[in-house]
Coordinates of C-alpha atoms in Angstrom, one line a residue:
Chain A
X1 CA 61.3 97.7 71.3
X2 CA 59.6 95.8 74.2
X3 CA 57.6 93.4 72.9
X4 CA 54.9 93.3 74.9
X5 CA 53.1 89.9 74.7
X6 CA 49.4 91.8 75.9
X7 CA 50.0 93.5 72.5
X8 CA 51.7 90.2 70.8
X9 CA 48.2 89.0 71.2
X10 CA 45.8 91.5 71.5
X11 CA 47.5 92.3 66.9
X12 CA 47.8 88.9 66.2
X13 CA 44.6 88.0 67.8
X14 CA 42.4 90.4 66.7
X15 CA 44.1 90.4 63.7
X16 CA 42.5 87.2 62.6
X17 CA 39.2 88.2 63.9
X18 CA 39.1 90.9 61.9
X19 CA 40.2 88.7 59.0
X20 CA 37.9 86.8 59.7
X21 CA 34.7 89.0 59.5
X22 CA 35.7 90.4 56.6
X23 CA 35.8 86.5 54.8
X24 CA 32.8 85.9 55.7
X25 CA 31.3 89.5 54.1
X26 CA 33.0 89.0 51.0
X27 CA 32.1 85.1 51.3
X28 CA 28.5 85.9 51.5
X29 CA 28.4 89.2 49.2
X30 CA 29.8 87.0 46.0
X31 CA 27.6 83.9 47.7
X32 CA 30.3 81.8 48.0
X33 CA 29.8 81.2 51.9
X34 CA 25.5 80.0 52.0
X35 CA 24.0 80.7 55.5
X36 CA 24.2 78.0 57.1
X37 CA 23.3 78.5 61.0
X38 CA 25.8 76.3 62.4
X39 CA 28.9 77.4 60.3
X40 CA 27.3 80.6 60.8
X41 CA 27.3 80.8 64.5
X42 CA 30.7 78.7 64.8
X43 CA 31.9 80.7 62.7
X44 CA 31.3 84.6 64.2
X45 CA 31.9 83.1 67.3
X46 CA 35.4 82.4 67.2
X47 CA 35.7 85.8 64.5
X48 CA 33.9 87.1 67.5
X49 CA 36.0 85.4 70.6
X50 CA 39.2 86.0 69.1
X51 CA 38.4 90.2 68.6
X52 CA 37.2 90.7 72.4
X53 CA 39.4 88.5 73.5
X54 CA 43.0 91.1 71.3
X55 CA 40.6 93.3 73.0
X56 CA 40.9 92.2 76.3
X57 CA 44.3 91.7 76.1
X58 CA 45.8 95.3 75.1
X59 CA 43.5 96.1 78.4
X60 CA 46.5 94.5 80.5
X61 CA 48.9 96.3 78.9
X62 CA 47.1 99.8 81.1
X63 CA 48.3 101.3 83.5
X64 CA 44.4 102.1 84.4
X65 CA 42.3 99.9 82.1
X66 CA 39.7 101.2 84.3
X67 CA 40.1 104.3 82.3
X68 CA 40.2 102.4 78.8
X69 CA 36.5 104.3 77.7
X70 CA 38.6 107.3 78.2
X71 CA 40.4 106.2 74.6
X72 CA 37.8 107.1 72.6
X73 CA 37.7 110.7 72.6
X74 CA 41.1 111.9 70.6
X75 CA 39.4 110.2 66.8
X76 CA 40.5 113.5 65.7
X77 CA 44.4 113.0 66.3
X78 CA 45.2 110.0 67.5
X79 CA 45.4 107.0 65.6
X80 CA 45.0 104.4 68.8
X81 CA 42.0 106.3 69.9
X82 CA 40.5 105.9 66.6
X83 CA 41.5 102.1 66.5
X84 CA 39.3 101.9 69.6
X85 CA 36.5 103.6 68.0
X86 CA 36.6 102.0 64.7
X87 CA 36.9 98.8 66.2
X88 CA 34.2 99.2 68.9
X89 CA 31.4 100.7 65.5
X90 CA 31.9 97.5 63.7
X91 CA 30.1 95.5 66.5
X92 CA 27.1 97.1 65.1
X93 CA 27.6 95.6 61.1
X94 CA 28.9 92.4 62.6
X95 CA 25.9 92.0 65.2
X96 CA 23.3 92.7 62.0
X97 CA 24.6 90.2 59.8
X98 CA 25.7 87.5 62.7
X99 CA 21.8 88.2 63.7
X100 CA 20.6 87.6 59.9
X101 CA 23.1 84.6 59.5
X102 CA 22.5 83.0 62.7
X103 CA 19.4 83.5 63.7
X104 CA 17.1 84.5 60.9
X105 CA 19.3 82.1 58.7
X106 CA 20.0 84.6 56.0
X107 CA 22.8 85.9 54.3
X108 CA 21.2 87.5 51.1
X109 CA 20.7 90.7 49.3
X110 CA 20.3 93.0 52.3
X111 CA 22.0 91.3 54.6
X112 CA 25.0 90.5 52.8
X113 CA 24.9 94.6 52.5
X114 CA 26.0 94.5 56.3
X115 CA 28.1 91.7 55.9
X116 CA 29.7 94.0 53.5
X117 CA 29.8 96.9 56.0
X118 CA 31.6 94.2 58.2
X119 CA 34.4 93.4 56.3
X120 CA 34.6 98.0 55.5
X121 CA 35.2 98.5 58.9
X122 CA 37.4 95.3 59.8
X123 CA 39.4 95.9 57.3
X124 CA 39.6 99.5 58.6
X125 CA 40.0 98.6 61.8
X126 CA 43.2 96.1 61.1
X127 CA 44.4 99.4 59.5
X128 CA 44.6 102.3 62.2
X129 CA 45.8 99.3 64.2
X130 CA 49.4 99.2 61.8
X131 CA 48.8 103.2 61.8
X132 CA 49.5 103.3 65.1
X133 CA 52.7 101.9 64.9
X134 CA 53.6 103.7 61.4
X135 CA 52.6 106.9 62.4
X136 CA 55.6 107.1 65.2
X137 CA 58.7 109.0 63.1
X138 CA 60.5 108.2 66.1
X139 CA 61.0 103.9 65.6
X140 CA 62.1 103.7 61.5
X141 CA 61.3 100.3 60.9
X142 CA 57.7 101.1 62.0
X143 CA 57.5 104.4 60.4
X144 CA 57.7 102.3 56.8
X145 CA 55.1 101.9 53.7
X146 CA 54.7 98.0 54.0
X147 CA 53.7 98.5 58.0
X148 CA 50.3 98.6 57.0
X149 CA 49.8 96.3 54.0
X150 CA 51.5 94.0 56.3
X151 CA 49.4 94.1 59.0
X152 CA 46.3 94.1 56.1
X153 CA 47.6 91.1 54.3
X154 CA 48.4 88.9 57.1
X155 CA 45.0 89.0 59.0
X156 CA 43.1 88.4 55.8
X157 CA 45.5 85.7 55.9
X158 CA 44.9 84.5 58.9
X159 CA 41.0 85.2 58.0
X160 CA 41.4 83.2 55.2
X161 CA 42.6 79.8 56.9
X162 CA 40.0 80.0 59.3
X163 CA 37.4 80.2 57.2
X164 CA 38.9 77.5 55.4
X165 CA 39.5 75.2 57.9
X166 CA 35.9 76.5 59.6
X167 CA 34.5 75.5 56.4
X168 CA 36.0 72.2 56.6
X169 CA 34.8 71.5 60.1
X170 CA 31.4 71.8 59.6
X171 CA 31.8 70.5 56.8
X172 CA 30.0 72.7 55.3
X173 CA 28.6 72.0 51.6
X174 CA 31.0 75.3 50.3
X175 CA 34.0 75.5 47.9
X176 CA 36.9 75.5 51.0
X177 CA 38.8 78.6 51.2
X178 CA 42.4 76.5 50.2
X179 CA 42.8 78.8 46.7
X180 CA 41.8 82.3 48.4
X181 CA 44.2 81.2 51.3
X182 CA 47.6 79.8 49.1
X183 CA 46.9 83.4 47.0
X184 CA 46.9 85.5 50.9
X185 CA 49.5 83.5 52.1
X186 CA 51.8 84.2 49.0
X187 CA 50.8 87.9 49.3
X188 CA 51.7 88.0 52.9
X189 CA 54.7 86.7 52.3
X190 CA 55.7 88.4 49.4
X191 CA 54.7 92.3 51.4
X192 CA 57.0 90.4 54.6
X193 CA 60.5 90.2 52.0
X194 CA 59.3 93.5 51.1
X195 CA 59.0 94.7 54.3
X196 CA 62.3 92.9 55.9
X197 CA 64.1 94.1 53.1
X198 CA 63.2 97.5 53.3
X199 CA 64.2 98.0 56.8
X200 CA 67.5 96.2 56.2
X201 CA 68.2 99.0 53.8
X202 CA 67.1 102.2 55.4
X203 CA 69.3 104.9 55.8
X204 CA 70.3 105.8 59.5
X205 CA 67.9 109.1 59.8
X206 CA 69.6 110.0 62.8
X207 CA 73.2 109.8 65.0
X208 CA 74.2 110.0 68.2
X209 CA 75.8 113.1 67.0
X210 CA 72.6 114.7 65.8
X211 CA 70.9 113.9 68.7
X212 CA 73.3 115.4 71.1
X213 CA 74.4 118.3 68.4
X214 CA 77.9 117.3 69.3
X215 CA 78.7 115.7 66.0
X216 CA 80.1 119.2 65.2
X217 CA 83.3 118.6 67.4
X218 CA 84.1 114.5 66.5
X219 CA 82.5 111.4 67.5
X220 CA 80.3 111.0 70.1
X221 CA 80.2 108.3 72.7
X222 CA 78.5 107.8 76.1
X223 CA 81.6 107.8 78.6
X224 CA 79.1 107.7 81.9
X225 CA 75.6 107.0 82.0
X226 CA 72.5 108.9 83.9
X227 CA 71.8 106.4 85.8
X228 CA 73.2 103.0 87.1
X229 CA 70.8 100.7 86.9
X230 CA 68.3 100.1 83.8
X231 CA 65.5 103.2 83.7
X232 CA 61.7 102.8 82.3
X233 CA 63.1 104.2 78.7
X234 CA 65.7 101.8 78.0
X235 CA 63.3 98.7 79.8
X236 CA 60.9 100.1 77.1
X237 CA 63.1 101.4 74.3
X238 CA 66.2 99.6 74.7
X239 CA 65.1 96.1 74.0
X240 CA 67.1 94.7 70.3
X241 CA 67.0 91.3 69.1
X242 CA 70.3 90.4 68.1
X243 CA 71.1 90.3 64.4
X244 CA 71.6 86.4 63.8
X245 CA 69.3 86.0 66.1
X246 CA 67.0 87.8 63.6
X247 CA 68.3 86.0 60.5
X248 CA 67.2 83.1 62.7
X249 CA 64.0 83.9 63.9
X250 CA 63.3 85.3 60.6
X251 CA 62.9 82.5 59.0
X252 CA 61.1 80.2 61.9
X253 CA 58.0 82.8 61.5
X254 CA 58.2 82.2 58.1
X255 CA 57.8 79.0 57.7
X256 CA 55.3 78.7 60.3
X257 CA 53.4 81.6 59.1
X258 CA 54.2 80.7 55.3
X259 CA 55.2 77.5 54.3
X260 CA 53.7 75.1 56.7
X261 CA 50.0 76.1 55.8
X262 CA 50.7 75.8 52.3
X263 CA 52.2 72.4 52.5
X264 CA 48.6 72.5 54.5
X265 CA 46.7 73.3 52.2
X266 CA 47.8 71.5 49.5
X267 CA 47.4 68.8 51.8
X268 CA 44.1 69.3 51.8
X269 CA 43.3 69.7 48.3
X270 CA 44.3 65.6 48.0
X271 CA 41.8 64.9 50.8
X272 CA 38.5 64.3 51.1
X273 CA 36.0 65.0 53.7
X274 CA 35.8 64.8 56.9
X275 CA 39.7 63.7 57.2
X276 CA 41.0 67.4 55.1
X277 CA 39.8 69.1 58.1
X278 CA 43.4 67.9 59.7
X279 CA 45.1 69.5 57.5
X280 CA 42.3 72.5 57.4
X281 CA 43.2 73.3 60.7
X282 CA 47.2 72.2 60.7
X283 CA 47.7 75.6 58.6
X284 CA 45.0 77.6 60.5
X285 CA 46.5 76.4 63.7
X286 CA 50.8 77.2 62.2
X287 CA 49.5 80.4 60.8
X288 CA 48.6 81.6 63.7
X289 CA 51.8 80.6 65.4
X290 CA 53.1 82.2 62.9
X291 CA 52.4 85.4 63.5
X292 CA 52.5 85.2 67.0
X293 CA 56.1 85.2 65.9
X294 CA 56.3 87.7 63.1
X295 CA 54.1 89.8 65.7
X296 CA 57.4 89.8 68.6
X297 CA 60.0 90.4 65.9
X298 CA 58.1 93.1 64.4
X299 CA 59.1 94.5 68.4
X300 CA 61.9 93.5 69.1
X301 CA 63.7 94.7 65.4
X302 CA 61.9 97.6 66.2
X303 CA 65.0 100.4 67.1
X304 CA 64.0 103.6 68.9
X305 CA 65.6 106.9 68.5
X306 CA 65.9 107.6 71.7
X307 CA 68.7 105.0 72.1
X308 CA 70.9 107.5 70.6
X309 CA 71.5 108.8 73.6
X310 CA 72.1 105.8 75.6
X311 CA 75.5 104.8 73.6
X312 CA 73.5 103.5 69.8
X313 CA 75.3 105.8 67.1
X314 CA 72.8 105.7 64.3
X315 CA 69.2 104.5 64.2
Chain B
X1 CA 42.7 118.3 72.9
X2 CA 45.2 116.3 71.7
X3 CA 45.8 118.3 68.7
X4 CA 48.6 120.9 69.0
X5 CA 47.4 124.8 69.4
X6 CA 48.7 126.1 66.4
X7 CA 50.6 128.6 68.1
X8 CA 51.3 129.7 71.6
X9 CA 51.3 133.3 73.8
X10 CA 54.5 132.3 75.0
X11 CA 57.1 129.5 74.4
X12 CA 58.6 128.8 78.3
X13 CA 61.3 126.8 77.8
X14 CA 65.2 125.9 79.0
X15 CA 68.2 127.0 77.6
X16 CA 71.2 124.8 79.0
X17 CA 74.7 126.2 78.8
X18 CA 77.1 122.8 77.4
X19 CA 80.0 124.9 78.3
X20 CA 79.1 125.0 81.8
X21 CA 77.4 122.2 83.0
X22 CA 79.8 120.3 85.0
X23 CA 77.9 117.3 85.2
X24 CA 77.6 117.5 88.9
X25 CA 73.5 116.3 88.4
X26 CA 72.2 118.3 91.2
X27 CA 69.2 120.0 89.1
X28 CA 68.2 116.0 88.8
X29 CA 68.2 115.8 92.3
X30 CA 66.5 119.2 93.1
X31 CA 64.0 118.8 90.5
X32 CA 62.8 114.9 92.1
X33 CA 63.1 116.3 94.9
X34 CA 60.3 119.4 93.8
X35 CA 58.5 116.9 92.3
X36 CA 58.3 114.1 94.7
X37 CA 55.3 117.3 96.3
X38 CA 54.4 118.8 93.2
X39 CA 52.0 118.8 90.5
X40 CA 53.5 115.5 89.3
X41 CA 53.7 113.7 92.5
X42 CA 54.6 111.5 93.7
X43 CA 57.6 110.2 91.7
X44 CA 57.7 107.1 92.3
X45 CA 60.7 105.2 93.0
X46 CA 60.6 101.4 93.2
X47 CA 63.5 99.4 95.4
X48 CA 64.7 102.2 96.2
X49 CA 67.3 100.6 98.9
X50 CA 67.1 97.0 96.7
X51 CA 69.7 95.7 94.9
X52 CA 67.9 97.2 91.6
X53 CA 66.8 101.2 92.3
X54 CA 63.9 101.8 89.3
X55 CA 62.2 105.5 90.1
X56 CA 60.9 108.5 87.7
X57 CA 63.4 111.7 87.3
X58 CA 61.7 114.5 85.2
X59 CA 65.8 115.0 84.8
X60 CA 68.7 112.7 83.3
X61 CA 72.3 113.8 83.1
X62 CA 74.7 111.8 80.8
X63 CA 79.1 112.6 79.6
X64 CA 79.6 112.2 76.5
X65 CA 82.7 112.0 75.3
X66 CA 83.3 113.3 71.6
X67 CA 86.2 112.3 69.4
X68 CA 88.3 114.7 67.1
X69 CA 91.5 114.5 65.8
X70 CA 92.7 117.1 67.9
X71 CA 92.1 115.2 71.0
X72 CA 88.9 114.1 73.2
X73 CA 86.0 116.5 74.9
X74 CA 84.0 115.6 77.8
X75 CA 80.6 116.8 77.5
X76 CA 77.6 116.7 80.2
X77 CA 74.6 116.9 78.4
X78 CA 71.5 117.6 81.1
X79 CA 68.0 115.2 79.1
X80 CA 64.8 116.8 80.1
X81 CA 61.4 117.3 78.3
X82 CA 61.6 119.6 75.6
X83 CA 58.8 121.0 75.7
X84 CA 58.4 120.4 71.3
X85 CA 56.0 122.9 69.2
X86 CA 55.7 120.0 67.0
X87 CA 54.9 117.6 69.6
X88 CA 54.2 114.2 69.1
X89 CA 54.1 113.2 72.5
X90 CA 50.6 115.3 72.4
X91 CA 48.9 113.8 68.9
X92 CA 49.0 110.3 69.4
X93 CA 47.5 110.4 73.2
X94 CA 44.3 108.2 73.1
X95 CA 42.5 110.1 75.8
X96 CA 42.9 113.7 75.9
X97 CA 45.1 113.3 78.6
X98 CA 48.8 115.0 77.3
X99 CA 48.6 118.3 75.9
X100 CA 50.4 121.6 74.7
X101 CA 49.3 124.4 76.9
X102 CA 48.2 127.9 74.2
X103 CA 49.2 130.2 77.1
X104 CA 52.5 129.6 77.1
X105 CA 54.0 126.0 75.2
X106 CA 54.1 123.9 78.2
X107 CA 53.4 120.8 77.2
X108 CA 51.7 118.7 80.7
X109 CA 49.4 115.2 81.1
X110 CA 46.6 115.5 83.6
X111 CA 47.0 112.2 85.5
X112 CA 43.4 112.2 86.0
X113 CA 42.8 111.4 82.4
X114 CA 46.1 109.4 82.0
X115 CA 45.1 105.2 80.9
X116 CA 48.9 104.1 81.4
X117 CA 48.6 103.0 77.3
X118 CA 52.8 104.0 77.5
X119 CA 52.2 105.0 73.8
X120 CA 53.7 108.8 74.7
X121 CA 56.7 107.4 75.4
X122 CA 57.3 105.8 72.3
X123 CA 56.7 108.7 70.5
X124 CA 59.4 111.2 71.8
X125 CA 62.4 110.1 70.5
X126 CA 64.1 111.9 73.8
X127 CA 63.0 109.8 76.1
X128 CA 62.0 112.4 78.1
X129 CA 58.7 110.4 79.7
X130 CA 58.7 107.6 82.2
X131 CA 56.0 105.5 83.1
X132 CA 55.7 105.6 86.9
X133 CA 54.5 101.5 87.1
X134 CA 52.8 102.9 91.1
X135 CA 50.3 105.3 89.7
X136 CA 50.0 103.3 85.8
X137 CA 50.5 106.8 84.7
X138 CA 53.1 108.7 82.3
X139 CA 55.0 111.1 84.1
X140 CA 56.9 113.5 82.4
X141 CA 58.8 117.4 83.6
X142 CA 56.1 120.2 83.7
X143 CA 58.9 123.4 83.8
X144 CA 57.8 123.4 87.7
X145 CA 54.7 125.1 86.4
X146 CA 53.8 124.9 90.4
X147 CA 57.0 127.4 91.0
X148 CA 57.0 129.6 88.2
X149 CA 53.4 130.7 88.5
X150 CA 53.9 130.2 92.5
X151 CA 53.1 133.6 94.1
X152 CA 53.7 132.4 97.2
X153 CA 57.7 132.2 95.9
X154 CA 59.9 134.9 96.1
X155 CA 60.2 136.6 92.3
X156 CA 63.6 135.3 92.2
X157 CA 63.2 131.5 92.9
X158 CA 59.6 131.3 90.4
X159 CA 61.8 129.2 88.2
X160 CA 62.2 125.7 87.5
X161 CA 63.8 123.7 90.5
X162 CA 66.3 122.9 87.9
X163 CA 67.4 125.8 87.2
X164 CA 67.2 127.2 90.8
X165 CA 69.9 124.4 92.0
X166 CA 72.4 124.9 88.7
X167 CA 76.1 125.7 90.6
X168 CA 77.5 127.1 87.0
X169 CA 74.3 129.0 86.1
X170 CA 74.3 126.5 83.1
X171 CA 70.4 125.9 82.8
X172 CA 68.4 129.7 81.9
X173 CA 64.7 129.5 82.1
X174 CA 62.5 132.2 79.8
X175 CA 60.1 133.4 76.8
X176 CA 61.9 131.5 73.9
X177 CA 59.0 133.1 71.2
X178 CA 59.6 136.3 73.1
X179 CA 63.2 137.6 70.3
X180 CA 64.0 140.4 73.0
X181 CA 64.2 138.2 75.8
X182 CA 67.1 136.9 78.0
X183 CA 66.9 133.6 76.7
X184 CA 67.0 134.2 73.3
X185 CA 69.4 136.9 73.1
X186 CA 71.6 133.7 74.7
X187 CA 70.8 131.2 71.9
X188 CA 71.4 134.1 69.1
X189 CA 74.5 134.8 70.2
X190 CA 76.2 131.4 71.4
X191 CA 74.3 129.3 68.3
X192 CA 71.5 127.6 70.8
X193 CA 70.7 124.5 68.6
X194 CA 68.1 122.1 68.7
X195 CA 68.4 118.3 69.1
X196 CA 67.8 116.2 66.6
X197 CA 66.6 118.8 64.0
X198 CA 66.0 116.6 61.3
X199 CA 63.1 114.8 62.6
X200 CA 61.6 118.7 63.3
X201 CA 59.8 117.7 66.0
X202 CA 60.7 121.5 66.8
X203 CA 61.5 121.9 70.1
X204 CA 61.4 124.7 72.1
X205 CA 64.5 124.3 75.0
X206 CA 67.8 124.9 73.1
X207 CA 71.1 124.3 73.7
X208 CA 74.2 126.2 73.8
X209 CA 77.3 124.2 72.1
X210 CA 80.8 124.2 73.8
X211 CA 82.2 127.3 73.6
X212 CA 85.9 126.3 71.4
X213 CA 89.1 125.9 72.9
X214 CA 91.4 127.7 73.0
X215 CA 94.5 126.0 70.9
X216 CA 97.1 124.7 73.6
X217 CA 100.8 125.9 72.3
X218 CA 102.8 123.1 72.4
X219 CA 106.6 124.1 72.7
X220 CA 108.3 124.9 75.9
X221 CA 106.6 123.6 78.1
X222 CA 108.6 120.5 79.7
X223 CA 106.8 116.9 78.4
X224 CA 109.2 114.6 80.7
X225 CA 111.0 115.3 84.0
X226 CA 114.7 116.0 83.5
X227 CA 116.8 112.6 84.2
X228 CA 118.0 111.9 87.3
X229 CA 120.8 113.8 88.5
X230 CA 123.7 111.4 87.7
X231 CA 127.3 110.4 87.8
X232 CA 128.4 114.0 87.0
X233 CA 128.0 115.2 90.1
X234 CA 130.8 114.3 93.2
X235 CA 128.9 113.5 95.8
X236 CA 125.7 111.9 94.3
X237 CA 128.2 110.7 91.7
X238 CA 130.2 108.6 94.7
X239 CA 127.1 107.5 96.4
X240 CA 125.7 106.3 92.3
X241 CA 129.0 104.5 92.7
X242 CA 129.4 103.1 95.8
X243 CA 125.0 101.5 95.7
X244 CA 126.6 99.9 91.6
X245 CA 128.8 98.0 93.7

């Protein structure tokens, strides 16, 4: 599948933003994060900024962005529509939670309920994003049991390293999230590995023989393409990354998304404030770059069954 | 509404005969011509006279070679929207632009509602939907709704443009939901089949397989040219000897 930069940016940025909201919501309810106004302001600005930036980036992917509002109508059948509805709905509890934290300076008791609602809506939005891909049976690498877990784990992981970096940067009188971050990194890494193993060992579902129905006569191969130039279908669905490059890119993405942030968090625990903000910040930057690479691979490694009509043998 | 109808009154669709298709692309060209002025118009072309022309077509004709033990077989294969009963392109649409009609089962796009998110083209296993970068919307085969119900056309012309133009009568149009229709009988007689049946999109359009080949007898017919006349003939033998010196 063609990796559209707008969609890669959208899922990475908004995923991190929603992950940060999950951390803030749970952090307030668990009485781990105090209702510090400066920290609250920065954290909500980063979370809402990343989410809103992501939503705007996704609009650039549309042919008619001015009609974007119509996408809220088909939530009964479409995961894309559900994602839009929940994404917008998430602003409501987030707004209440944010007003309490930043303006009134409280995130306890009743306000923490708004925080938990924020965390819940944020997680559901990320799950809806993942379901858009998961529900496409035309792409075996996306119609995979690990996709939703993968999106949620990476969202929470980036949220955890972000909240950790913000705690250190604002010198918040609270325990930094290096422990939570490390656990999130390990979980996300394991899920990513399981996803990669699943798509590497998946048996082909269709062949050029079943796609054309000509398999009954023997091996089918395309002799003459229907057109001399690439068409939309080939450009959009025909993109693929060579297997040897994919292996290299997986390693690079793993180093940036998991290994380096883990090392940075280890360095951070051995560093005193305010210097601990440096490794904490680097962990967040590296994780985000790694997730961008992972998201690019998620597209580039996905192979659409329509390629069976254009010369692919099995998919 | 992008939920699919539980059942449709008719199942209008095409039956494509891979035995008689000659791969002339007339269906694709006439489709492009008709639809450039019809319901989905215009079917935009980008850089049409340049080095990398690209454009929207509803019909694409592949040619496949099937390698088998008894020799090869060349099959021309027109590919277009199959108007699936289980149309994934419809249910993924976030705006309600894509829909399947209850009255005849035709899958259509309301161009005024489409936001050009392209998700429907990702959901289609058959590559039937092509994005028009000029209008910013998705385009697809309409089964020529502006022909088949068009009372200003004579009755024999009320078939999709691809069917009306096919010089080898490889394309047939009708109600596949009616077991007594001509197309349904054709499917039954010839063993018409679904493309990629394992994916369960339940396409309405059916393909008729190439008929079994007559076995070609290998005995009798000469397989090589007879040897050139040689020295056993008086004049040619003398000429051969003369020229061989």
